[in-house]
Short mmCIF file of C-alpha atoms in Angstrom, two decimals:
data_model
loop_
_atom_site.label_atom_id
_atom_site.label_comp_id
_atom_site.label_asym_id
_atom_site.label_seq_id
_atom_site.Cartn_x
_atom_site.Cartn_y
_atom_site.Cartn_z
CA UNK A 950 5.49 -31.22 16.29
CA UNK A 951 2.35 -29.03 16.18
CA UNK A 952 2.14 -26.13 13.72
CA UNK A 953 2.94 -22.66 14.96
CA UNK A 954 -0.15 -20.61 15.88
CA UNK A 955 -1.41 -17.91 13.54
CA UNK A 956 -2.03 -14.31 14.53
CA UNK A 957 -5.75 -15.12 14.27
CA UNK A 958 -5.31 -17.92 16.88
CA UNK A 959 -3.60 -15.51 19.25
CA UNK A 960 -6.28 -12.86 18.66
CA UNK A 961 -9.07 -15.32 19.51
CA UNK A 962 -7.32 -16.44 22.70
CA UNK A 963 -6.65 -12.87 23.81
CA UNK A 964 -10.12 -11.64 22.81
CA UNK A 965 -8.83 -8.88 20.53
CA UNK A 966 -8.55 -8.18 16.82
CA UNK A 967 -5.69 -9.39 14.66
CA UNK A 968 -4.63 -5.78 14.06
CA UNK A 969 -4.11 -5.38 17.81
CA UNK A 970 -1.99 -8.53 17.96
CA UNK A 971 0.04 -7.22 15.04
CA UNK A 972 0.67 -3.94 16.86
CA UNK A 973 1.77 -5.69 20.05
CA UNK A 974 4.08 -8.15 18.29
CA UNK A 975 5.70 -5.37 16.30
CA UNK A 976 5.91 -3.07 19.35
CA UNK A 977 3.89 -0.28 17.75
CA UNK A 978 2.10 2.28 19.96
CA UNK A 979 -1.65 2.66 20.37
CA UNK A 980 -2.51 -0.38 22.55
CA UNK A 981 -3.20 0.01 26.27
CA UNK A 982 -1.09 -1.89 28.81
CA UNK A 983 -3.86 -4.31 29.87
CA UNK A 984 -4.47 -5.40 26.26
CA UNK A 985 -0.73 -5.78 25.65
CA UNK A 986 -0.54 -8.09 28.66
CA UNK A 987 -3.45 -10.24 27.38
CA UNK A 988 -1.79 -10.62 23.99
CA UNK A 989 1.59 -11.50 25.49
CA UNK A 990 -0.05 -14.06 27.76
CA UNK A 991 -1.76 -15.67 24.75
CA UNK A 992 1.60 -15.80 22.97
CA UNK A 993 3.13 -17.47 26.01
CA UNK A 994 0.37 -20.08 26.05
CA UNK A 995 0.25 -20.79 22.31
CA UNK A 996 3.75 -19.91 21.14
CA UNK A 997 4.92 -17.23 18.76
CA UNK A 998 3.45 -17.09 15.24
CA UNK A 999 5.63 -17.77 12.23
CA UNK A 1000 5.45 -14.97 9.70
CA UNK A 1001 7.41 -13.90 6.66
CA UNK A 1002 7.93 -10.18 7.18
CA UNK A 1003 6.32 -8.11 4.44
CA UNK A 1004 4.24 -10.96 3.01
CA UNK A 1005 0.46 -11.23 3.38
CA UNK A 1006 -0.96 -14.25 5.15
CA UNK A 1007 -3.18 -16.37 2.91
CA UNK A 1008 -4.74 -18.49 5.62
CA UNK A 1009 -7.30 -16.04 7.02
CA UNK A 1010 -9.49 -13.31 5.63
CA UNK A 1011 -9.10 -9.76 6.85
CA UNK A 1012 -12.34 -8.03 7.82
CA UNK A 1013 -12.66 -4.43 6.62
CA UNK A 1014 -15.49 -1.90 6.79
CA UNK A 1015 -16.28 0.84 4.28
CA UNK A 1016 -18.12 3.59 6.16
CA UNK A 1017 -20.08 6.09 4.05
CA UNK A 1018 -22.66 8.80 4.77
CA UNK A 1019 -26.26 7.60 4.60
CA UNK A 1020 -27.41 10.55 2.47
CA UNK A 1021 -28.64 9.43 -0.94
CA UNK A 1022 -26.50 11.41 -3.36
CA UNK A 1023 -25.37 10.16 -6.78
CA UNK A 1024 -21.74 10.11 -5.66
CA UNK A 1025 -22.31 8.09 -2.48
CA UNK A 1026 -24.45 5.64 -4.45
CA UNK A 1027 -21.70 5.39 -7.07
CA UNK A 1028 -19.12 4.59 -4.38
CA UNK A 1029 -21.32 1.96 -2.72
CA UNK A 1030 -22.00 0.34 -6.10
CA UNK A 1031 -18.27 0.21 -6.82
CA UNK A 1032 -17.59 -1.45 -3.46
CA UNK A 1033 -20.20 -4.10 -4.26
CA UNK A 1034 -18.75 -4.66 -7.73
CA UNK A 1035 -15.30 -5.17 -6.20
CA UNK A 1036 -16.49 -8.09 -4.05
CA UNK A 1037 -14.79 -10.74 -6.21
CA UNK A 1038 -11.50 -8.80 -6.13
CA UNK A 1039 -11.76 -8.63 -2.35
CA UNK A 1040 -12.31 -12.38 -2.08
CA UNK A 1041 -9.19 -13.05 -4.15
CA UNK A 1042 -7.24 -10.78 -1.80
CA UNK A 1043 -8.62 -12.65 1.25
CA UNK A 1044 -10.72 -9.68 2.34
CA UNK A 1045 -14.20 -9.75 3.83
CA UNK A 1046 -15.91 -6.39 3.24
CA UNK A 1047 -18.81 -4.78 5.07
CA UNK A 1048 -20.40 -1.47 4.06
CA UNK A 1049 -21.98 0.82 6.65
CA UNK A 1050 -24.09 3.87 5.76
CA UNK A 1051 -24.38 6.29 8.68
CA UNK A 1052 -26.48 9.45 8.95
CA UNK A 1053 -24.24 12.53 9.21
CA UNK A 1054 -26.90 14.95 10.50
CA UNK A 1055 -25.84 14.25 14.11
CA UNK A 1056 -22.00 14.13 14.30
CA UNK A 1057 -22.00 12.72 17.84
CA UNK A 1058 -24.28 9.86 16.81
CA UNK A 1059 -22.16 9.29 13.69
CA UNK A 1060 -19.11 8.99 15.94
CA UNK A 1061 -20.89 6.48 18.19
CA UNK A 1062 -21.87 4.30 15.24
CA UNK A 1063 -18.38 4.58 13.78
CA UNK A 1064 -16.98 3.25 17.07
CA UNK A 1065 -19.29 0.24 16.72
CA UNK A 1066 -17.43 -0.69 13.52
CA UNK A 1067 -14.33 -1.31 15.62
CA UNK A 1068 -14.77 -5.08 15.47
CA UNK A 1069 -13.07 -4.89 12.05
CA UNK A 1070 -9.34 -4.89 11.46
CA UNK A 1071 -9.50 -1.87 9.17
CA UNK A 1072 -11.89 0.91 8.16
CA UNK A 1073 -12.02 3.00 4.97
CA UNK A 1074 -13.89 6.14 6.03
CA UNK A 1075 -15.78 8.80 4.09
CA UNK A 1076 -17.08 11.23 6.71
CA UNK A 1077 -17.39 14.91 7.67
CA UNK A 1078 -14.34 16.58 9.17
CA UNK A 1079 -15.75 17.32 12.64
CA UNK A 1080 -14.29 17.03 16.18
CA UNK A 1081 -16.50 14.11 17.40
CA UNK A 1082 -15.54 12.09 14.32
CA UNK A 1083 -11.84 12.89 14.76
CA UNK A 1084 -12.04 11.66 18.33
CA UNK A 1085 -13.78 8.44 17.22
CA UNK A 1086 -11.08 7.84 14.60
CA UNK A 1087 -8.37 8.36 17.21
CA UNK A 1088 -10.02 5.91 19.61
CA UNK A 1089 -10.26 3.28 16.89
CA UNK A 1090 -6.58 3.67 16.01
CA UNK A 1091 -5.58 3.47 19.67
CA UNK A 1092 -7.57 0.24 19.92
CA UNK A 1093 -5.53 -1.27 17.08
CA UNK A 1094 -7.91 -0.67 14.15
CA UNK A 1095 -6.30 0.64 10.96
CA UNK A 1096 -8.17 3.65 9.51
CA UNK A 1097 -7.74 5.31 6.13
CA UNK A 1098 -9.88 8.14 4.79
CA UNK A 1099 -11.46 7.80 1.36
CA UNK A 1100 -12.32 10.66 -1.07
CA UNK A 1101 -12.58 13.19 1.79
CA UNK A 1102 -9.99 13.56 4.54
CA UNK A 1103 -10.36 13.96 8.31
CA UNK A 1104 -7.27 16.09 8.80
CA UNK A 1105 -5.61 16.16 12.20
CA UNK A 1106 -6.90 12.72 13.16
CA UNK A 1107 -4.73 9.63 13.62
CA UNK A 1108 -5.90 8.10 10.34
CA UNK A 1109 -3.00 6.47 8.54
CA UNK A 1110 -3.42 7.90 5.06
CA UNK A 1111 -5.87 9.62 2.74
CA UNK A 1112 -6.88 8.01 -0.56
CA UNK A 1113 -8.46 10.20 -3.21
CA UNK A 1114 -7.82 13.08 -5.56
CA UNK A 1115 -6.31 16.41 -4.52
CA UNK A 1116 -9.55 18.33 -3.99
CA UNK A 1117 -7.94 21.75 -3.77
CA UNK A 1118 -6.32 21.10 -7.16
CA UNK A 1119 -9.76 20.05 -8.46
CA UNK A 1120 -11.22 23.38 -7.35
CA UNK A 1121 -8.35 25.25 -8.96
CA UNK A 1122 -8.95 23.31 -12.18
CA UNK A 1123 -12.63 24.32 -12.16
CA UNK A 1124 -11.63 27.94 -11.63
CA UNK A 1125 -9.16 27.84 -14.51
CA UNK A 1126 -11.70 26.32 -16.89
CA UNK A 1127 -14.49 28.76 -16.03
CA UNK A 1128 -12.15 31.74 -15.82
CA UNK A 1129 -10.97 31.15 -19.37
CA UNK A 1130 -14.55 30.68 -20.59
CA UNK A 1131 -15.69 33.92 -18.94
CA UNK A 1132 -13.81 36.13 -21.38
CA UNK A 1133 -15.79 34.91 -24.39
CA UNK A 1134 -18.73 37.31 -23.97
CA UNK A 1135 -18.32 40.93 -22.91
CA UNK A 1136 -20.14 41.93 -19.74
CA UNK A 1137 -20.34 38.45 -18.27
CA UNK A 1138 -17.95 38.78 -15.35
CA UNK A 1139 -19.57 36.84 -12.48
CA UNK A 1140 -18.81 33.23 -11.57
CA UNK A 1141 -21.10 31.46 -9.10
CA UNK A 1142 -19.85 28.97 -6.53
CA UNK A 1143 -22.49 26.61 -5.14
CA UNK A 1144 -22.46 23.72 -2.70
CA UNK A 1145 -24.48 22.07 0.02
CA UNK A 1146 -24.30 22.66 3.77
CA UNK A 1147 -21.60 20.05 4.30
CA UNK A 1148 -18.55 19.53 6.45
CA UNK A 1149 -16.86 17.17 4.02
CA UNK A 1150 -13.31 18.45 3.69
CA UNK A 1151 -13.33 17.46 0.00
CA UNK A 1152 -15.96 20.09 -0.79
CA UNK A 1153 -14.36 22.70 1.47
CA UNK A 1154 -11.01 22.20 -0.28
CA UNK A 1155 -12.65 22.52 -3.69
CA UNK A 1156 -14.19 25.86 -2.71
CA UNK A 1157 -10.84 27.13 -1.41
CA UNK A 1158 -9.02 26.09 -4.59
CA UNK A 1159 -11.63 27.72 -6.82
CA UNK A 1160 -11.45 31.03 -4.95
CA UNK A 1161 -7.63 30.94 -4.95
CA UNK A 1162 -7.21 30.57 -8.68
CA UNK A 1163 -9.77 33.28 -9.47
CA UNK A 1164 -7.99 35.70 -7.15
CA UNK A 1165 -4.57 34.83 -8.57
CA UNK A 1166 -5.32 34.57 -12.29
CA UNK A 1167 -8.64 36.29 -12.98
CA UNK A 1168 -8.86 39.38 -10.73
CA UNK A 1169 -11.22 41.04 -13.23
CA UNK A 1170 -13.90 38.45 -12.44
CA UNK A 1171 -16.28 38.49 -9.48
CA UNK A 1172 -16.99 35.33 -7.52
CA UNK A 1173 -20.36 35.03 -5.79
CA UNK A 1174 -20.87 32.23 -3.29
CA UNK A 1175 -24.53 31.22 -3.38
CA UNK A 1176 -26.41 30.26 -0.23
CA UNK A 1177 -26.22 26.52 0.46
CA UNK A 1178 -28.18 24.49 -2.09
CA UNK A 1179 -30.34 21.55 -1.04
CA UNK A 1180 -28.81 18.22 -2.20
CA UNK A 1181 -31.95 17.14 -4.13
CA UNK A 1182 -32.40 18.25 -7.73
CA UNK A 1183 -35.74 20.06 -7.26
CA UNK A 1184 -34.49 21.92 -4.21
CA UNK A 1185 -31.23 22.91 -5.91
CA UNK A 1186 -33.13 24.18 -8.95
CA UNK A 1187 -35.48 26.36 -6.91
CA UNK A 1188 -32.68 27.71 -4.70
CA UNK A 1189 -30.54 28.71 -7.68
CA UNK A 1190 -33.50 30.34 -9.44
CA UNK A 1191 -33.99 32.46 -6.34
CA UNK A 1192 -30.32 33.49 -6.43
CA UNK A 1193 -30.72 34.52 -10.07
CA UNK A 1194 -33.83 36.53 -9.19
CA UNK A 1195 -32.60 38.24 -6.02
CA UNK A 1196 -28.79 38.24 -5.76
CA UNK A 1197 -27.22 38.62 -9.20
CA UNK A 1198 -28.04 40.00 -12.60
CA UNK A 1199 -28.37 36.94 -14.91
CA UNK A 1200 -26.83 38.85 -17.82
CA UNK A 1201 -23.55 39.04 -15.87
CA UNK A 1202 -23.30 35.32 -15.03
CA UNK A 1203 -20.53 33.62 -17.01
CA UNK A 1204 -20.39 30.28 -15.20
CA UNK A 1205 -21.11 28.23 -12.13
CA UNK A 1206 -19.06 25.66 -10.24
CA UNK A 1207 -21.15 23.19 -8.25
CA UNK A 1208 -18.81 21.32 -5.90
CA UNK A 1209 -21.27 18.70 -4.62
CA UNK A 1210 -24.67 17.17 -5.37
CA UNK A 1211 -27.61 18.77 -7.17
CA UNK A 1212 -25.94 19.49 -10.52
CA UNK A 1213 -28.98 18.33 -12.52
CA UNK A 1214 -31.06 20.87 -10.61
CA UNK A 1215 -28.46 23.56 -11.28
CA UNK A 1216 -28.57 22.80 -15.01
CA UNK A 1217 -32.38 22.91 -14.98
CA UNK A 1218 -32.37 26.31 -13.26
CA UNK A 1219 -29.98 27.73 -15.85
CA UNK A 1220 -32.18 26.37 -18.64
CA UNK A 1221 -35.29 27.98 -17.13
CA UNK A 1222 -33.41 31.27 -16.84
CA UNK A 1223 -32.29 31.04 -20.48
CA UNK A 1224 -28.62 30.83 -19.55
CA UNK A 1225 -27.61 27.38 -20.83
CA UNK A 1226 -26.02 28.56 -24.07
CA UNK A 1227 -23.93 31.31 -22.49
CA UNK A 1228 -23.01 29.89 -19.07
CA UNK A 1229 -20.27 27.37 -18.33
CA UNK A 1230 -21.04 24.72 -15.74
CA UNK A 1231 -18.50 22.50 -13.94
CA UNK A 1232 -19.56 19.59 -11.72
CA UNK A 1233 -17.95 16.52 -10.16
CA UNK A 1234 -18.22 12.74 -10.70
CA UNK A 1235 -19.16 10.83 -13.84
CA UNK A 1236 -22.66 9.63 -12.99
CA UNK A 1237 -25.30 8.56 -15.52
CA UNK A 1238 -27.11 11.87 -15.01
CA UNK A 1239 -23.92 13.86 -15.65
CA UNK A 1240 -23.21 11.85 -18.80
CA UNK A 1241 -26.64 12.86 -20.15
CA UNK A 1242 -26.12 16.50 -19.18
CA UNK A 1243 -22.74 16.59 -20.90
CA UNK A 1244 -24.33 15.14 -24.03
CA UNK A 1245 -26.91 17.94 -24.16
CA UNK A 1246 -24.34 20.66 -23.33
CA UNK A 1247 -26.10 21.38 -20.03
CA UNK A 1248 -22.75 20.73 -18.34
CA UNK A 1249 -19.50 22.04 -19.80
CA UNK A 1250 -17.07 19.85 -17.83
CA UNK A 1251 -17.20 17.03 -15.31
CA UNK A 1252 -14.18 16.53 -13.05
CA UNK A 1253 -13.79 12.87 -12.21
CA UNK A 1254 -11.49 10.60 -10.21
CA UNK A 1255 -11.08 6.84 -10.64
CA UNK A 1256 -13.46 5.47 -8.01
CA UNK A 1257 -12.58 1.82 -8.70
CA UNK A 1258 -8.90 2.58 -8.16
CA UNK A 1259 -9.56 4.41 -4.88
CA UNK A 1260 -11.79 1.65 -3.45
CA UNK A 1261 -9.32 -1.06 -4.44
CA UNK A 1262 -6.37 0.92 -3.12
CA UNK A 1263 -8.08 1.48 0.24
CA UNK A 1264 -8.57 -2.28 0.65
CA UNK A 1265 -5.01 -3.03 -0.50
CA UNK A 1266 -3.50 -0.48 1.90
CA UNK A 1267 -5.55 -1.77 4.85
CA UNK A 1268 -4.50 -5.33 4.05
CA UNK A 1269 -0.85 -4.31 3.83
CA UNK A 1270 -1.08 -2.40 7.13
CA UNK A 1271 -2.52 -5.47 8.85
CA UNK A 1272 0.37 -7.54 7.52
CA UNK A 1273 3.00 -4.91 8.43
CA UNK A 1274 4.14 -4.70 4.81
CA UNK A 1275 6.96 -2.23 4.35
CA UNK A 1276 5.84 0.72 2.22
CA UNK A 1277 2.14 0.08 2.83
CA UNK A 1278 1.43 3.81 2.86
CA UNK A 1279 3.15 4.55 -0.45
CA UNK A 1280 -0.03 5.46 -2.32
CA UNK A 1281 -0.27 7.04 -5.77
CA UNK A 1282 -3.28 9.36 -5.65
CA UNK A 1283 -5.63 9.38 -8.67
CA UNK A 1284 -5.43 12.18 -11.19
CA UNK A 1285 -8.35 14.49 -11.93
CA UNK A 1286 -9.89 13.62 -15.29
CA UNK A 1287 -11.65 16.38 -17.25
CA UNK A 1288 -14.65 14.98 -19.15
CA UNK A 1289 -16.50 16.84 -21.89
CA UNK A 1290 -19.20 16.03 -24.44
CA UNK A 1291 -16.40 15.07 -26.84
CA UNK A 1292 -14.50 12.47 -24.79
CA UNK A 1293 -17.22 10.42 -23.08
CA UNK A 1294 -16.45 6.71 -22.87
#
């Protein structure tokens, strides 16, 4: 008696992905009627697959894509490096990983290129929260591709879960730290909030959280949102120096929260303005540059999340979704770690 076909056999016969076959066999929505008919016809020809519910198949690799912005920022480079370093873990979990870097300057083009990644069974997505990208995510999910968002959410889309730290809580943490530091020197009552021109929801949520906690707990302080800083260090330095010249009296500045890239440039600008010793600085992500800046007291705090955990969890969740594992979306989100010059490791 011949062995029962696998889901991969049925997918090849029907000309669809294994995730689509899984959706049809488990009667989940999101697959058009014509595709359902092709899958059912393949099942009729080959026979039904034998599966142990809730257990991953070991016979075939799952193909997943990590989609990241193409911009060269320390954080994006850190994430891509972590994905590459996780390759052996992926192989053990029967996962084939592909990383795509897509330019975010044209959202419509980003959405088109994201749609081209639909030949995978699952996608872990780090992208701006914009309507064309939401629509592309929805189309992928309707076609049977599992999508999770990574580090920055695309709220309102059909993505299946978000994996990453609570960014609004991160912003509130930055506000609490700087708000408490601001009372140490009389007359310094202004906190600066800086970021790039981005539509990443992670950075938007951080800004909201920062403003919230200052309004709630430190009403005596003034928050000044700087104009958008360029993401490169030289550009960020020059832009902040202009803010200090034209928009605020440096003697009143107690701290600055930089929610995105360019923190080395921010630290350099403060040094040139003679503010390093009396100004608190909070940034995100434990990069090599930030480790050096913490060591020289150019940064006061770095807020960090476990990138290895998030990357691994994204792959594990996608694998579990493909296998219809019960509880696949039960994800423990990483905590926000506060790093200082005294607890580097």
